[in-house]
Amino acid sequence: QQPVQSPQAVILREGEDAVINCSSSKALYSVHWYRQKHGEAPVFLMILLKGGEQKGHEKISASFNEKKQQSSLYLTASQLSYSGTYFCGTEIFTGNQFYFGTGTSLTVIP
Amino acid sequence: DAEITQSPRHKITETGRQVTLACHQTWNHNNMFWYRQDLGHGLRLIHYSYGVQDTNKGEVSDGYSVSRSNTEDLPLTLESAASSQTSVYFCASSESRYNEQFFGPGTRLTVL
């Protein structure tokens, strides 16, 4: 039930772009994205509900393809502050449970 | 300001002891969640509640229990602590399934 994230880790230079993918084997009701800095709690980035929507927040955006049960997080012109571990969280249609992926470690270097 | 707090922040206990981790939120959220975070596994759902007197088992509920007697609190109890339960525990709350989850600062639990 746990969604699969890819890549597991990525290193970027400031200004470069990155894409993080989240894929589920179950039909999804919603997808959440969170970022966690080392030693801190996860912080919400955005939520996408069924309907194949796309959302954006400054230079971070995401898409949700409910037919493929996939979501992607797009980080453009990365900044040092983007470093952290990114988690997707998924709510499947049956059971009302919430599952987080194993995370993608993103490191932005000068 | 509304917030979500966890206590204690750090706890060391011995195998076989009962341990209770507290979670308190002041947003008046209906939904509350308990997760554990371990290296390589991400965040895994232990128990969740969608309202007072409502509790549900999550993915890794064995050895844990919760009760919800009011809106603000969802304590997590380890009935008989095991070394495999050494982890960082996060509590979270949300207004509804359509809304973001707000996470508490976490509790680092070590079972010796």
GROMACS .gro file of C-alpha atoms in nm:
model
  222
    1GLN     CA    1   0.000   0.000   0.000
    2GLN     CA    2   0.298   0.228   0.055
    3PRO     CA    3   0.359   0.447  -0.249
    4VAL     CA    4   0.693   0.422  -0.424
    5GLN     CA    5   0.900   0.737  -0.461
    6SER     CA    6   1.176   0.797  -0.711
    7PRO     CA    7   1.452   0.887  -0.709
    8GLN     CA    8   1.560   0.793  -0.357
    9ALA     CA    9   1.815   1.071  -0.351
   10VAL     CA   10   1.920   1.359  -0.572
   11ILE     CA   11   2.190   1.625  -0.552
   12LEU     CA   12   2.139   1.953  -0.733
   13ARG     CA   13   2.331   2.272  -0.781
   14GLU     CA   14   2.151   2.595  -0.702
   15GLY     CA   15   1.928   2.695  -0.991
   16GLU     CA   16   1.879   2.346  -1.129
   17ASP     CA   17   1.542   2.173  -1.159
   18ALA     CA   18   1.425   1.844  -1.012
   19VAL     CA   19   1.129   1.610  -1.041
   20ILE     CA   20   1.023   1.369  -0.769
   21ASN     CA   21   0.776   1.096  -0.856
   22CYS     CA   22   0.524   0.911  -0.641
   23SER     CA   23   0.347   0.602  -0.765
   24SER     CA   24   0.077   0.387  -0.604
   25SER     CA   25  -0.065   0.046  -0.689
   26LYS     CA   26  -0.406   0.150  -0.552
   27ALA     CA   27  -0.662   0.400  -0.674
   28LEU     CA   28  -0.595   0.728  -0.501
   29TYR     CA   29  -0.830   0.981  -0.351
   30SER     CA   30  -0.564   1.238  -0.277
   31VAL     CA   31  -0.192   1.302  -0.274
   32HIS     CA   32  -0.012   1.520  -0.021
   33TRP     CA   33   0.345   1.646  -0.046
   34TYR     CA   34   0.559   1.731   0.259
   35ARG     CA   35   0.917   1.839   0.314
   36GLN     CA   36   1.115   1.744   0.624
   37LYS     CA   37   1.439   1.901   0.736
   38HIS     CA   38   1.676   1.695   0.946
   39GLY     CA   39   1.556   1.668   1.307
   40GLU     CA   40   1.232   1.852   1.237
   41ALA     CA   41   0.871   1.761   1.170
   42PRO     CA   42   0.736   1.729   0.817
   43VAL     CA   43   0.591   2.050   0.675
   44PHE     CA   44   0.304   2.059   0.429
   45LEU     CA   45   0.369   2.172   0.071
   46MET     CA   46   0.048   2.096  -0.116
   47ILE     CA   47  -0.244   1.860  -0.157
   48LEU     CA   48  -0.395   1.734  -0.481
   49LEU     CA   49  -0.736   1.575  -0.494
   50LYS     CA   50  -0.870   1.335  -0.755
   51GLY     CA   51  -0.949   1.507  -1.078
   52GLY     CA   52  -0.602   1.518  -1.232
   53GLU     CA   53  -0.527   1.862  -1.105
   54GLN     CA   54  -0.204   2.050  -1.096
   55LYS     CA   55  -0.104   2.294  -0.828
   56GLY     CA   56   0.177   2.540  -0.788
   57HIS     CA   57   0.335   2.739  -0.512
   58GLU     CA   58   0.610   2.978  -0.617
   59LYS     CA   59   0.873   2.754  -0.777
   60ILE     CA   60   0.730   2.428  -0.650
   61SER     CA   61   0.441   2.265  -0.831
   62ALA     CA   62   0.283   1.922  -0.855
   63SER     CA   63   0.061   1.716  -1.078
   64PHE     CA   64  -0.170   1.424  -1.009
   65ASN     CA   65  -0.263   1.169  -1.272
   66GLU     CA   66  -0.536   0.966  -1.110
   67LYS     CA   67  -0.561   0.723  -1.401
   68LYS     CA   68  -0.199   0.622  -1.354
   69GLN     CA   69  -0.214   0.666  -0.974
   70GLN     CA   70   0.091   0.887  -0.997
   71SER     CA   71   0.195   1.228  -0.876
   72SER     CA   72   0.503   1.432  -0.953
   73LEU     CA   73   0.657   1.721  -0.762
   74TYR     CA   74   0.844   1.978  -0.968
   75LEU     CA   75   1.107   2.202  -0.813
   76THR     CA   76   1.238   2.471  -1.044
   77ALA     CA   77   1.540   2.696  -1.000
   78SER     CA   78   1.625   2.518  -0.676
   79GLN     CA   79   1.747   2.712  -0.374
   80LEU     CA   80   1.960   2.597  -0.081
   81SER     CA   81   1.649   2.609   0.136
   82TYR     CA   82   1.491   2.333  -0.074
   83SER     CA   83   1.725   2.075   0.079
   84GLY     CA   84   1.548   1.810   0.283
   85THR     CA   85   1.355   1.490   0.246
   86TYR     CA   86   1.037   1.501   0.043
   87PHE     CA   87   0.750   1.268   0.118
   88CYS     CA   88   0.437   1.199  -0.074
   89GLY     CA   89   0.137   1.088   0.126
   90THR     CA   90  -0.152   0.907  -0.033
   91GLU     CA   91  -0.506   0.832   0.069
   92ILE     CA   92  -0.648   0.535  -0.114
   93PHE     CA   93  -1.017   0.503  -0.196
   94THR     CA   94  -1.076   0.196   0.014
   95GLY     CA   95  -1.008   0.193   0.387
   96ASN     CA   96  -0.953   0.566   0.446
   97GLN     CA   97  -0.594   0.499   0.546
   98PHE     CA   98  -0.308   0.729   0.474
   99TYR     CA   99   0.027   0.602   0.346
  100PHE     CA  100   0.352   0.791   0.313
  101GLY     CA  101   0.625   0.704   0.068
  102THR     CA  102   0.976   0.627   0.188
  103GLY     CA  103   1.099   0.971   0.094
  104THR     CA  104   1.337   1.139  -0.150
  105SER     CA  105   1.645   1.306  -0.009
  106LEU     CA  106   1.718   1.626  -0.198
  107THR     CA  107   2.041   1.818  -0.144
  108VAL     CA  108   2.104   2.154  -0.306
  109ILE     CA  109   2.465   2.266  -0.316
  110PRO     CA  110   2.604   2.610  -0.404
  111ASP     CA  111  -0.169   3.065   1.811
  112ALA     CA  112  -0.307   2.719   1.759
  113GLU     CA  113  -0.053   2.443   1.780
  114ILE     CA  114   0.012   2.073   1.824
  115THR     CA  115   0.241   1.955   2.102
  116GLN     CA  116   0.390   1.623   2.201
  117SER     CA  117   0.534   1.509   2.531
  118PRO     CA  118   0.778   1.393   2.630
  119ARG     CA  119   1.019   1.495   2.353
  120HIS     CA  120   1.264   1.224   2.453
  121LYS     CA  121   1.201   0.904   2.646
  122ILE     CA  122   1.417   0.609   2.742
  123THR     CA  123   1.241   0.305   2.880
  124GLU     CA  124   1.299  -0.063   2.939
  125THR     CA  125   1.159  -0.362   2.757
  126GLY     CA  126   0.823  -0.468   2.895
  127ARG     CA  127   0.724  -0.135   3.046
  128GLN     CA  128   0.405   0.046   2.951
  129VAL     CA  129   0.467   0.386   2.793
  130THR     CA  130   0.223   0.662   2.701
  131LEU     CA  131   0.308   0.940   2.459
  132ALA     CA  132   0.090   1.248   2.471
  133CYS     CA  133  -0.040   1.452   2.179
  134HIS     CA  134  -0.241   1.772   2.224
  135GLN     CA  135  -0.375   2.006   1.954
  136THR     CA  136  -0.554   2.337   1.994
  137TRP     CA  137  -0.696   2.366   1.640
  138ASN     CA  138  -1.012   2.175   1.729
  139HIS     CA  139  -0.935   1.936   1.443
  140ASN     CA  140  -1.146   1.624   1.410
  141ASN     CA  141  -0.871   1.410   1.257
  142MET     CA  142  -0.565   1.300   1.450
  143PHE     CA  143  -0.290   1.057   1.352
  144TRP     CA  144   0.007   0.879   1.504
  145TYR     CA  145   0.307   0.785   1.288
  146ARG     CA  146   0.641   0.627   1.354
  147GLN     CA  147   0.945   0.718   1.149
  148ASP     CA  148   1.233   0.480   1.097
  149LEU     CA  149   1.525   0.504   0.858
  150GLY     CA  150   1.439   0.340   0.530
  151HIS     CA  151   1.067   0.318   0.605
  152GLY     CA  152   0.955   0.677   0.600
  153LEU     CA  153   0.644   0.758   0.802
  154ARG     CA  154   0.413   0.470   0.885
  155LEU     CA  155   0.064   0.511   1.025
  156ILE     CA  156   0.003   0.350   1.365
  157HIS     CA  157  -0.348   0.465   1.459
  158TYR     CA  158  -0.584   0.739   1.353
  159SER     CA  159  -0.903   0.900   1.475
  160TYR     CA  160  -1.170   1.094   1.287
  161GLY     CA  161  -1.348   1.219   1.596
  162VAL     CA  162  -1.418   1.168   1.964
  163GLN     CA  163  -1.466   0.799   2.050
  164ASP     CA  164  -1.347   0.702   1.700
  165THR     CA  165  -1.018   0.514   1.665
  166ASN     CA  166  -0.883   0.302   1.382
  167LYS     CA  167  -0.581   0.080   1.329
  168GLY     CA  168  -0.319   0.183   1.083
  169GLU     CA  169  -0.054  -0.005   0.897
  170VAL     CA  170   0.164  -0.088   1.202
  171SER     CA  171  -0.075  -0.096   1.497
  172ASP     CA  172   0.041  -0.415   1.674
  173GLY     CA  173   0.160  -0.335   2.026
  174TYR     CA  174   0.003   0.012   2.029
  175SER     CA  175  -0.332   0.149   2.143
  176VAL     CA  176  -0.505   0.487   2.143
  177SER     CA  177  -0.819   0.635   2.291
  178ARG     CA  178  -0.999   0.960   2.204
  179SER     CA  179  -1.205   1.103   2.486
  180ASN     CA  180  -1.197   1.464   2.368
  181THR     CA  181  -1.116   1.659   2.053
  182GLU     CA  182  -0.778   1.791   2.169
  183ASP     CA  183  -0.593   1.477   2.278
  184LEU     CA  184  -0.490   1.143   2.130
  185PRO     CA  185  -0.249   0.961   2.364
  186LEU     CA  186  -0.054   0.667   2.223
  187THR     CA  187   0.015   0.375   2.458
  188LEU     CA  188   0.276   0.106   2.410
  189GLU     CA  189   0.133  -0.180   2.613
  190SER     CA  190   0.463  -0.362   2.667
  191ALA     CA  191   0.754  -0.180   2.507
  192ALA     CA  192   0.983  -0.378   2.277
  193SER     CA  193   1.320  -0.283   2.130
  194SER     CA  194   1.158  -0.288   1.785
  195GLN     CA  195   0.949   0.010   1.897
  196THR     CA  196   1.254   0.233   1.929
  197SER     CA  197   1.166   0.509   1.686
  198VAL     CA  198   1.066   0.871   1.640
  199TYR     CA  199   0.693   0.916   1.686
  200PHE     CA  200   0.498   1.198   1.523
  201CYS     CA  201   0.146   1.306   1.600
  202ALA     CA  202  -0.050   1.499   1.338
  203SER     CA  203  -0.392   1.657   1.302
  204SER     CA  204  -0.607   1.785   1.019
  205GLU     CA  205  -0.941   1.954   0.980
  206SER     CA  206  -1.063   1.697   0.730
  207ARG     CA  207  -0.940   1.446   0.473
  208TYR     CA  208  -0.927   1.734   0.221
  209ASN     CA  209  -0.683   1.936   0.431
  210GLU     CA  210  -0.316   1.931   0.521
  211GLN     CA  211  -0.185   1.748   0.822
  212PHE     CA  212  -0.006   1.954   1.086
  213PHE     CA  213   0.270   1.762   1.260
  214GLY     CA  214   0.388   1.786   1.617
  215PRO     CA  215   0.761   1.817   1.695
  216GLY     CA  216   0.804   1.442   1.752
  217THR     CA  217   0.902   1.215   2.040
  218ARG     CA  218   1.221   1.014   2.026
  219LEU     CA  219   1.163   0.688   2.211
  220THR     CA  220   1.440   0.445   2.299
  221VAL     CA  221   1.353   0.102   2.436
  222LEU     CA  222   1.647  -0.073   2.603
   0.00000   0.00000   0.00000
